[in-house]
Amino acid sequence: MDRPLEYTRTWSLTAGETDARGLMPVTLVAARAIETATRHADALDIGYSNLVEHRLGWVLARLTIEMVRYPSINETYSMTTWIEGYNRFFSDRCYLMTDADGRPLAHIRSVWVAIDMQTRRMANLAELERDAFPVVERPCPVPKSPRPVLDRDAGVAESSYTFKNCDIDFNRHVNTIRYLDLVLNLRPLDFYDRHDIVLLDASFDHECYFGREVSLLTGRERRDQSAEITEIIRDDGERAVGVKLKYSPVEKKQ
């Protein structure tokens, strides 16, 4: 079987998909990365319909987005993905998002884990055909890095949230993008009028479910004091998600 080493999808940004500034939100960039990875996995016969036969499913464990520029209303953009590496438990996947002229809009790195859908524990990918993971030797500008961690000695702001119906996906746990929405909503609108998110680095550590309350702790990242991080802590004390963000002031138009 001819397995596509890379996979590309193209969209046009509609007005209903944009943020208050008429630009593509970083949450949609994340959603497109997940969608493109899903389509590529389907084309490789390691997507949902294939893994469910082994009681397996893909879970996003890490997502790092480095933005160059955000597309605007009616702008055409494309995303290309490829598998950088693979072992028994993880699949490293990279992406390049480009504009209609092929210029970079974003560079993205992700880590995917297969889990046993019944036990919800990490599964061994050795059950799958190794040739189903065609590794591409293509450089990705986004480096591998340790998961972001909150510096609790540098001052922390705390809030809480209880997950609701619209936060839950077909796996009956909180949807990946809803975690990001929750973190980004901690800032007021006028902050995003004045700042662009240039880096989003999220680590998805444990699942959350409907009706469960979580604490959101926001402060400085331990190893990178120039970055902000929010940790989402479950009511059992486990960290569900850590989201590291870096901002850049919006350039004023002349």
XYZ file of N, CA and C in Angstrom:
762
model
N 0.837 -1.200 0.000
C 0.000 0.000 0.000
C 0.872 1.250 0.000
N 0.484 2.230 -0.776
C 1.216 3.494 -0.838
C 0.765 4.393 0.316
N 1.667 4.631 1.272
C 1.317 5.415 2.451
C 1.871 6.826 2.276
N 1.023 7.856 2.381
C 1.489 9.239 2.178
C 2.425 9.682 3.290
N 3.653 10.079 2.922
C 4.621 10.519 3.922
C 4.179 11.826 4.580
N 3.546 12.686 3.801
C 3.041 13.950 4.322
C 1.583 14.107 3.907
N 0.888 14.961 4.635
C -0.522 15.185 4.345
C -0.822 16.668 4.470
N -1.539 17.232 3.496
C -1.837 18.668 3.467
C -3.327 18.902 3.313
N -3.849 19.867 4.080
C -5.227 20.323 3.925
C -5.222 21.836 3.763
N -6.229 22.342 3.045
C -6.328 23.780 2.761
C -7.725 24.276 3.135
N -7.772 25.482 3.707
C -9.037 26.098 4.108
C -9.034 27.574 3.724
N -10.219 28.165 3.779
C -10.373 29.615 3.701
C -11.012 30.059 5.008
N -10.428 31.054 5.646
C -10.897 31.492 6.955
C -12.178 32.304 6.817
N -13.263 31.809 7.404
C -14.545 32.514 7.333
C -14.651 33.528 8.466
N -15.543 34.490 8.298
C -15.727 35.520 9.325
C -16.157 34.920 10.657
N -16.999 33.881 10.592
C -17.483 33.259 11.814
C -16.421 32.500 12.584
N -15.282 32.257 11.964
C -14.205 31.523 12.638
C -13.184 32.450 13.297
N -13.281 33.742 13.062
C -12.234 34.657 13.515
C -12.490 35.152 14.932
N -11.453 35.814 15.494
C -11.586 36.415 16.814
C -12.103 37.848 16.684
N -12.044 38.604 17.777
C -12.596 39.966 17.782
C -11.823 40.917 16.885
N -10.611 40.554 16.498
C -9.796 41.377 15.605
C -9.903 40.927 14.157
N -10.732 39.921 13.894
C -10.875 39.424 12.531
C -9.733 38.530 12.096
N -9.042 37.913 13.078
C -7.919 37.035 12.789
C -8.234 35.611 13.235
N -7.466 34.669 12.724
C -7.611 33.274 13.123
C -7.164 33.117 14.570
N -8.003 32.618 15.463
C -7.582 32.420 16.852
C -6.619 31.242 16.978
N -5.764 31.294 17.966
C -4.782 30.220 18.139
C -5.480 28.900 18.454
N -6.676 28.959 19.042
C -7.420 27.722 19.293
C -7.840 27.038 17.996
N -8.128 27.812 16.959
C -8.455 27.217 15.663
C -7.201 26.633 15.015
N -6.049 27.272 15.210
C -4.790 26.691 14.735
C -4.605 25.309 15.361
N -4.847 25.218 16.671
C -4.730 23.937 17.365
C -5.730 22.923 16.819
N -6.961 23.363 16.603
C -7.990 22.459 16.083
C -7.637 21.956 14.683
N -7.077 22.838 13.839
C -6.682 22.418 12.493
C -5.525 21.408 12.554
N -4.618 21.589 13.507
C -3.515 20.631 13.662
C -4.061 19.253 14.031
N -5.023 19.220 14.948
C -5.633 17.954 15.339
C -6.371 17.328 14.158
N -7.099 18.148 13.421
C -7.852 17.658 12.267
C -6.924 17.098 11.188
N -5.830 17.817 10.921
C -4.899 17.365 9.880
C -4.218 16.072 10.289
N -3.835 15.969 11.557
C -3.230 14.727 12.055
C -4.209 13.567 11.946
N -5.472 13.826 12.258
C -6.497 12.786 12.192
C -6.667 12.279 10.765
N -6.708 13.219 9.802
C -6.865 12.828 8.398
C -5.659 12.044 7.898
N -4.452 12.464 8.323
C -3.252 11.740 7.905
C -3.256 10.330 8.494
N -3.634 10.215 9.774
C -3.698 8.894 10.404
C -4.697 7.996 9.670
N -5.825 8.570 9.271
C -6.802 7.788 8.503
C -6.195 7.292 7.190
N -5.439 8.178 6.521
C -4.822 7.807 5.243
C -3.754 6.733 5.419
N -3.170 6.662 6.623
C -2.142 5.659 6.927
C -2.732 4.385 7.512
N -4.061 4.344 7.657
C -4.754 3.213 8.276
C -4.377 3.027 9.737
N -4.104 4.152 10.417
C -3.887 4.102 11.860
C -4.798 5.139 12.535
N -5.947 5.390 11.901
C -6.913 6.323 12.455
C -7.903 5.633 13.372
N -8.964 6.335 13.710
C -9.937 5.831 14.689
C -10.522 4.482 14.284
N -10.971 4.359 13.037
C -11.649 3.134 12.616
C -10.725 1.921 12.672
N -9.407 2.143 12.526
C -8.446 1.039 12.593
C -8.048 0.723 14.028
N -7.799 1.773 14.825
C -7.354 1.558 16.193
C -8.446 0.986 17.084
N -9.708 1.308 16.774
C -10.794 0.817 17.621
C -10.864 -0.711 17.587
N -10.379 -1.321 16.519
C -10.344 -2.781 16.443
C -9.390 -3.363 17.473
N -8.408 -2.564 17.892
C -7.447 -2.989 18.914
C -7.789 -2.393 20.280
N -8.976 -1.811 20.401
C -9.419 -1.108 21.626
C -8.514 0.080 21.939
N -7.894 0.673 20.920
C -6.986 1.787 21.121
C -7.590 3.085 20.598
N -7.048 4.183 21.062
C -7.430 5.498 20.568
C -6.288 6.468 20.764
N -6.215 7.470 19.889
C -5.163 8.481 19.993
C -5.563 9.574 20.981
N -4.600 10.001 21.788
C -4.794 11.119 22.704
C -3.629 12.083 22.521
N -3.934 13.365 22.399
C -2.888 14.379 22.271
C -2.264 14.624 23.637
N -0.945 14.429 23.724
C -0.240 14.611 24.992
C 0.499 15.942 25.070
N 0.907 16.473 23.917
C 1.694 17.710 23.916
C 1.454 18.447 22.609
N 1.329 19.770 22.693
C 1.138 20.583 21.496
C 1.868 21.899 21.683
N 2.792 22.190 20.771
C 3.549 23.439 20.815
C 3.355 24.171 19.495
N 2.837 25.399 19.589
C 2.565 26.218 18.408
C 3.415 27.473 18.474
N 4.224 27.703 17.451
C 4.980 28.948 17.315
C 4.408 29.717 16.136
N 3.760 30.843 16.417
C 3.087 31.615 15.381
C 4.029 32.623 14.726
N 3.930 32.705 13.406
C 4.632 33.723 12.633
C 3.669 34.869 12.322
N 2.469 34.502 11.867
C 1.434 35.485 11.539
C 0.077 34.797 11.540
N -0.958 35.530 11.970
C -2.318 34.978 11.978
C -3.054 35.364 10.693
N -3.671 34.399 10.009
C -4.477 34.713 8.824
C -5.675 35.583 9.189
N -6.189 36.318 8.205
C -7.349 37.187 8.403
C -8.539 36.664 7.588
N -9.683 37.325 7.711
C -10.933 36.891 7.082
C -10.747 36.675 5.574
N -11.265 35.538 5.098
C -11.246 35.127 3.685
C -9.860 34.730 3.190
N -8.875 34.696 4.064
C -7.530 34.302 3.631
C -7.447 32.782 3.533
N -6.786 32.314 2.486
C -6.557 30.886 2.294
C -5.278 30.469 2.997
N -5.336 29.337 3.674
C -4.146 28.828 4.367
C -4.137 27.307 4.281
N -2.959 26.728 4.422
C -2.794 25.275 4.349
C -1.979 24.783 5.531
N -2.180 23.513 5.876
C -1.381 22.889 6.924
C -0.892 21.539 6.433
N 0.414 21.320 6.576
C 1.042 20.064 6.189
C 1.586 19.383 7.435
N 1.379 18.084 7.549
C 1.878 17.341 8.710
C 2.686 16.131 8.271
N 3.585 15.711 9.150
C 4.393 14.517 8.912
C 4.813 13.928 10.253
N 5.127 12.633 10.254
C 5.573 11.946 11.460
C 7.089 12.072 11.561
N 7.545 12.633 12.665
C 8.982 12.814 12.866
C 9.623 11.606 13.544
N 8.884 10.952 14.417
C 9.438 9.813 15.147
C 8.332 8.966 15.746
N 8.712 7.749 16.178
C 7.719 6.801 16.658
C 8.412 5.770 17.526
N 7.804 5.445 18.688
C 8.279 4.316 19.476
C 7.063 3.550 20.002
N 7.255 2.687 20.980
C 6.156 1.831 21.447
C 5.002 2.608 22.051
N 5.280 3.820 22.543
C 4.253 4.535 23.297
C 3.895 5.910 22.724
N 4.791 6.525 21.971
C 4.570 7.891 21.499
C 4.768 7.990 19.990
N 4.067 8.951 19.403
C 4.294 9.325 18.010
C 4.512 10.830 17.964
N 5.687 11.246 17.483
C 6.013 12.669 17.355
C 5.608 13.139 15.961
N 4.825 14.208 15.930
C 4.287 14.701 14.666
C 4.539 16.201 14.565
N 4.940 16.666 13.380
C 5.219 18.084 13.152
C 4.308 18.622 12.049
N 4.245 19.975 11.989
C 3.361 20.632 11.029
C 3.989 21.945 10.552
N 3.594 22.323 9.354
C 3.892 23.655 8.827
C 2.593 24.241 8.296
N 2.217 25.425 8.805
C 1.047 26.127 8.292
C 1.532 27.274 7.424
N 0.982 27.393 6.212
C 1.454 28.391 5.246
C 0.290 29.189 4.679
N 0.619 30.366 4.105
C -0.401 31.161 3.421
C -0.509 30.716 1.966
N -1.302 31.421 1.180
C -1.554 31.018 -0.204
C -0.297 31.067 -1.067
N 0.698 31.848 -0.635
C 1.960 31.946 -1.370
C 3.036 31.019 -0.822
N 2.672 30.172 0.127
C 3.616 29.214 0.680
C 4.499 29.760 1.789
N 4.217 30.967 2.250
C 5.027 31.549 3.327
C 4.553 31.040 4.679
N 5.473 30.768 5.605
C 5.097 30.194 6.898
C 4.178 31.111 7.709
N 3.147 30.514 8.260
C 2.274 31.184 9.215
C 2.505 30.648 10.627
N 2.826 29.354 10.734
C 3.070 28.743 12.039
C 3.887 27.472 11.870
N 4.679 27.179 12.895
C 5.390 25.909 13.013
C 4.849 25.213 14.259
N 4.601 23.911 14.151
C 3.909 23.198 15.224
C 4.584 21.849 15.477
N 4.658 21.478 16.743
C 5.147 20.155 17.142
C 4.124 19.531 18.082
N 3.901 18.224 17.943
C 2.955 17.548 18.828
C 3.457 16.156 19.188
N 2.927 15.639 20.287
C 3.192 14.268 20.716
C 1.844 13.598 20.952
N 1.673 12.433 20.343
C 0.438 11.677 20.469
C 0.711 10.351 21.185
N -0.242 9.943 22.011
C -0.136 8.702 22.773
C -1.344 7.837 22.444
N -1.121 6.547 22.314
C -2.235 5.612 22.166
C -2.638 5.113 23.547
N -3.960 5.116 23.816
C -4.432 4.603 25.099
C -5.416 3.470 24.876
N -5.488 2.590 25.848
C -6.496 1.538 25.864
C -7.826 2.194 26.218
N -8.815 2.096 25.346
C -10.061 2.816 25.524
C -10.886 2.277 26.696
N -10.591 1.069 27.160
C -11.329 0.528 28.299
C -10.664 0.872 29.620
N -9.343 0.715 29.692
C -8.644 0.989 30.953
C -8.237 2.443 31.082
N -8.243 3.202 29.947
C -7.797 4.605 29.875
C -6.317 4.733 30.221
N -5.558 3.666 30.056
C -4.118 3.685 30.318
C -3.345 3.654 29.010
N -2.079 4.089 29.082
C -1.231 4.096 27.907
C -1.107 2.692 27.331
N -1.199 2.603 26.003
C -1.132 1.316 25.327
C 0.183 1.172 24.575
N 0.494 -0.058 24.197
C 1.715 -0.364 23.465
C 1.408 -0.377 21.970
N 2.079 0.517 21.227
C 1.844 0.621 19.790
C 2.459 -0.530 18.999
N 3.159 -1.420 19.673
C 3.780 -2.550 18.978
C 2.735 -3.442 18.316
N 1.475 -3.342 18.772
C 0.409 -4.137 18.137
C 0.153 -3.701 16.702
N 0.518 -2.473 16.383
C 0.246 -1.944 15.054
C 1.415 -2.214 14.119
N 1.120 -2.251 12.844
C 2.148 -2.474 11.826
C 3.135 -1.309 11.823
N 4.407 -1.609 11.964
C 5.407 -0.551 12.073
C 5.476 0.305 10.808
N 5.234 -0.307 9.646
C 5.289 0.451 8.394
C 4.179 1.483 8.298
N 3.201 1.413 9.217
C 2.111 2.385 9.210
C 2.560 3.753 9.717
N 3.780 3.810 10.241
C 4.326 5.061 10.769
C 5.529 5.492 9.931
N 5.305 6.018 8.726
C 6.431 6.415 7.870
C 7.091 7.685 8.405
N 8.298 7.540 8.893
C 9.023 8.663 9.488
C 9.662 9.507 8.387
N 9.520 10.823 8.491
C 10.060 11.751 7.506
C 11.199 12.548 8.145
N 12.339 12.555 7.473
C 13.473 13.335 7.967
C 13.369 14.757 7.433
N 12.475 15.511 8.024
C 12.236 16.895 7.633
C 12.382 17.766 8.876
N 13.218 18.795 8.833
C 13.448 19.599 10.035
C 12.194 20.339 10.487
N 12.042 20.435 11.802
C 10.958 21.206 12.406
C 11.594 22.275 13.289
N 11.300 23.550 13.044
C 11.924 24.627 13.816
C 11.561 24.625 15.296
N 10.484 23.924 15.663
C 10.058 23.904 17.064
C 10.844 22.829 17.808
N 11.666 23.200 18.781
C 12.486 22.204 19.476
C 11.671 21.382 20.466
N 12.158 20.178 20.752
C 11.576 19.407 21.842
C 11.983 20.080 23.157
N 11.070 20.102 24.115
C 11.358 20.783 25.374
C 10.621 20.099 26.511
N 11.095 20.306 27.749
C 10.395 19.727 28.896
C 8.990 20.304 29.015
N 8.115 19.588 29.638
C 6.758 20.095 29.796
C 6.774 21.338 30.689
N 5.919 22.321 30.411
C 5.908 23.560 31.194
C 5.422 23.309 32.617
N 6.051 24.021 33.568
C 5.726 23.840 34.981
C 5.603 25.203 35.651
N 4.615 25.369 36.496
C 4.361 26.613 37.209
C 5.383 26.832 38.315
N 5.885 28.068 38.403
C 6.748 28.455 39.523
C 5.849 28.955 40.651
N 5.558 28.107 41.602
C 4.604 28.451 42.662
C 5.195 29.387 43.706
N 6.485 29.656 43.603
C 7.115 30.597 44.528
C 7.115 32.021 43.993
N 6.632 32.221 42.771
C 6.716 33.546 42.134
C 5.391 34.299 42.140
N 4.418 33.820 42.893
C 3.116 34.482 42.922
C 2.153 33.825 41.958
N 0.995 33.408 42.475
C 0.045 32.641 41.676
C -1.360 33.202 41.860
N -2.067 33.398 40.763
C -3.490 33.762 40.801
C -4.314 32.494 40.655
N -5.425 32.402 41.386
C -6.218 31.169 41.385
C -7.683 31.465 41.095
N -8.293 30.597 40.299
C -9.728 30.636 40.036
C -10.207 29.199 39.896
N -11.512 29.012 39.677
C -12.050 27.659 39.567
C -13.072 27.585 38.439
N -13.367 26.365 38.012
C -14.336 26.148 36.938
C -14.880 24.729 37.070
N -16.160 24.561 36.760
C -16.784 23.245 36.731
C -17.162 22.916 35.286
N -16.682 21.783 34.771
C -16.897 21.441 33.371
C -18.363 21.111 33.107
N -18.843 21.604 31.958
C -20.243 21.505 31.594
C -20.418 20.681 30.324
N -21.664 20.527 29.906
C -22.005 19.661 28.782
C -21.211 19.983 27.521
N -21.110 21.268 27.178
C -20.455 21.653 25.919
C -18.938 21.518 25.981
N -18.396 21.159 27.114
C -16.949 20.927 27.240
C -16.568 19.494 26.877
N -17.558 18.603 26.732
C -17.306 17.169 26.624
C -17.387 16.701 25.171
N -16.468 15.789 24.777
C -16.493 15.254 23.415
C -16.980 13.808 23.410
N -16.855 13.121 22.249
C -17.433 11.790 22.105
C -16.757 10.747 22.992
N -15.538 11.027 23.454
C -14.870 10.138 24.403
C -15.390 10.337 25.828
N -16.322 11.297 25.993
C -16.937 11.619 27.271
C -15.928 12.172 28.277
N -14.895 12.806 27.743
C -13.993 13.594 28.581
C -13.897 15.002 27.985
N -13.213 15.900 28.685
C -13.142 17.282 28.222
C -12.368 17.356 26.914
N -12.943 18.065 25.958
C -12.310 18.249 24.657
C -11.033 19.076 24.790
N -10.035 18.723 24.016
C -8.729 19.395 24.072
C -8.845 20.909 23.926
N -9.607 21.362 22.950
C -9.706 22.792 22.684
C -10.397 23.531 23.823
N -11.292 22.854 24.545
C -11.968 23.510 25.663
C -11.000 23.860 26.782
N -9.959 23.046 26.995
C -8.935 23.414 27.967
C -8.269 24.734 27.564
N -7.948 24.850 26.287
C -7.287 26.063 25.807
C -8.217 27.257 25.913
N -9.493 27.072 25.552
C -10.475 28.152 25.692
C -10.529 28.645 27.136
N -10.542 27.705 28.055
C -10.655 28.037 29.472
C -9.485 28.902 29.927
N -8.287 28.550 29.500
C -7.095 29.314 29.879
C -7.100 30.697 29.231
N -7.400 30.765 27.936
C -7.364 32.047 27.233
C -8.445 33.002 27.744
N -9.542 32.482 28.244
C -10.612 33.328 28.764
C -10.271 33.972 30.110
N -9.141 33.621 30.674
C -8.715 34.262 31.920
C -8.289 35.713 31.687
N -7.921 36.038 30.461
C -7.509 37.407 30.119
C -8.694 38.177 29.531
N -8.798 39.490 29.783
C -9.896 40.288 29.218
C -9.679 40.553 27.734
N -10.741 40.950 27.047
C -10.693 41.176 25.608
C -9.691 42.252 25.233
N -9.602 43.319 26.005
C -8.704 44.407 25.619
C -7.240 43.982 25.668
N -6.931 42.958 26.463
C -5.556 42.448 26.460
C -5.224 41.847 25.097
N -6.169 41.076 24.532
C -5.932 40.451 23.230
C -6.050 41.459 22.091
N -6.669 42.611 22.337
C -6.636 43.692 21.350
C -5.230 44.252 21.209
N -4.442 44.103 22.290
C -3.116 44.716 22.332
C -1.972 43.713 22.244
N -2.276 42.419 22.270
C -1.224 41.400 22.277
C -1.569 40.235 21.355
N -0.536 39.693 20.710
C -0.644 38.450 19.960
C -0.029 37.322 20.782
N -0.613 36.147 20.696
C 0.027 34.957 21.255
C 1.033 34.452 20.240
N 2.312 34.457 20.599
C 3.357 34.001 19.679
C 3.808 32.575 19.999
N 3.520 32.109 21.225
C 3.853 30.730 21.607
C 2.751 30.173 22.490
N 2.282 28.995 22.137
C 1.398 28.215 22.988
C 2.015 26.840 23.135
N 2.295 26.446 24.360
C 2.912 25.147 24.635
C 2.066 24.453 25.690
N 1.323 23.431 25.287
C 0.371 22.776 26.191
C 0.776 21.325 26.434
N 0.695 20.931 27.692
C 0.931 19.545 28.085
C -0.363 18.991 28.659
N -0.879 17.924 28.046
C -2.139 17.315 28.473
C -1.796 16.046 29.263
N -1.946 16.132 30.575
C -1.413 15.098 31.456
C -2.452 14.089 31.943
N -3.634 14.576 32.325
C -4.694 13.701 32.815
C -6.044 14.215 32.322
N -6.997 13.310 32.192
C -8.313 13.659 31.684
C -9.172 14.328 32.751
N -10.142 15.123 32.286
C -11.175 15.691 33.139
C -12.537 15.305 32.577
N -13.559 15.363 33.439
C -14.868 14.864 33.053
C -15.978 15.847 33.430
N -17.159 15.587 32.899
C -18.330 16.423 33.153
C -18.606 16.545 34.660
N -18.929 17.780 35.073
C -19.324 18.010 36.453
C -18.195 18.111 37.444
N -16.959 17.915 37.003
C -15.819 17.973 37.929
C -15.274 19.398 37.992
N -15.006 19.851 39.193
C -14.457 21.183 39.389
C -12.938 21.130 39.336
N -12.341 22.128 38.706
C -10.885 22.231 38.636
C -10.451 23.599 39.145
N -9.201 23.669 39.586
C -8.586 24.936 39.961
C -7.650 25.371 38.854
N -7.626 26.663 38.565
C -6.715 27.213 37.566
C -5.698 28.091 38.285
N -4.436 27.710 38.191
C -3.359 28.437 38.849
C -2.503 29.091 37.774
N -2.369 30.414 37.822
C -1.665 31.156 36.778
C -0.514 31.944 37.377
N 0.656 31.844 36.737
C 1.836 32.579 37.188
C 2.950 32.493 36.162
N 4.187 32.500 36.620
C 5.355 32.427 35.746
C 5.793 30.981 35.553
N 6.321 30.684 34.362
C 6.851 29.346 34.087
C 8.190 29.191 34.806
N 8.405 28.028 35.402
C 9.561 27.826 36.276
C 10.888 28.066 35.578
N 11.049 27.523 34.365
C 12.340 27.642 33.671
C 12.416 28.858 32.765
N 11.281 29.493 32.509
C 11.227 30.615 31.578
C 10.339 31.703 32.175
N 10.945 32.596 32.953
C 10.175 33.606 33.667
C 9.524 34.632 32.735
N 9.907 34.626 31.464
C 9.267 35.531 30.504
C 7.932 34.990 30.011
N 7.623 33.760 30.376
C 6.399 33.102 29.911
C 5.390 32.992 31.043
N 4.125 33.048 30.662
C 3.011 32.830 31.590
C 2.563 31.381 31.472
N 2.132 30.808 32.577
C 1.613 29.440 32.526
C 0.387 29.328 33.413
N -0.580 28.567 32.936
C -1.739 28.199 33.747
C -1.776 26.688 33.868
N -1.870 26.218 35.096
C -2.052 24.790 35.347
C -3.502 24.542 35.765
N -4.111 23.539 35.155
C -5.470 23.129 35.499
C -5.345 21.910 36.410
N -5.785 22.060 37.666
C -5.617 21.018 38.683
C -6.973 20.395 38.999
N -7.047 19.067 38.902
C -8.287 18.367 39.206
C -8.578 18.376 40.706
N -9.813 17.992 41.044
C -10.185 17.999 42.460
C -9.513 16.892 43.260
N -8.824 15.953 42.581
C -8.048 14.941 43.297
C -6.583 15.345 43.433
N -6.244 16.568 43.002
C -4.892 17.077 43.131
C -3.997 16.824 41.940
N -4.437 16.005 40.980
C -3.633 15.717 39.795
C -3.676 16.900 38.831
N -2.534 17.187 38.192
C -2.526 18.216 37.160
C -3.100 17.635 35.884
N -4.146 18.271 35.356
C -4.751 17.816 34.114
C -4.010 18.378 32.915
N -3.757 19.700 32.941
C -3.178 20.386 31.790
C -2.285 21.520 32.290
N -1.207 21.768 31.552
C -0.391 22.959 31.744
C -0.269 23.692 30.421
N -0.592 24.986 30.410
C -0.557 25.770 29.170
C 0.380 26.958 29.357
N 1.467 26.946 28.607
C 2.452 28.036 28.628
C 2.182 28.974 27.464
N 2.211 30.283 27.733
C 1.927 31.284 26.710
C 2.980 32.369 26.715
N 3.317 32.832 25.505
C 4.139 34.028 25.347
C 3.404 34.989 24.420
N 3.510 36.274 24.753
C 2.787 37.299 24.018
C 3.762 38.290 23.387
N 3.261 38.960 22.348
C 3.991 40.032 21.711
C 3.030 41.199 21.498
N 3.458 42.449 21.762
C 2.560 43.586 21.528
C 2.156 43.661 20.062
N 0.902 44.007 19.828
C 0.409 44.164 18.465
C 1.036 45.402 17.838
N 1.548 45.218 16.619
C 2.147 46.351 15.914
C 1.040 47.284 15.430
N 1.145 48.564 15.760
C 0.148 49.541 15.324
C 0.326 49.862 13.852
N -0.804 49.872 13.116
C -0.745 50.182 11.692
C -0.495 51.679 11.504
N 0.375 51.972 10.557
C 0.699 53.376 10.271
C -0.441 54.035 9.517
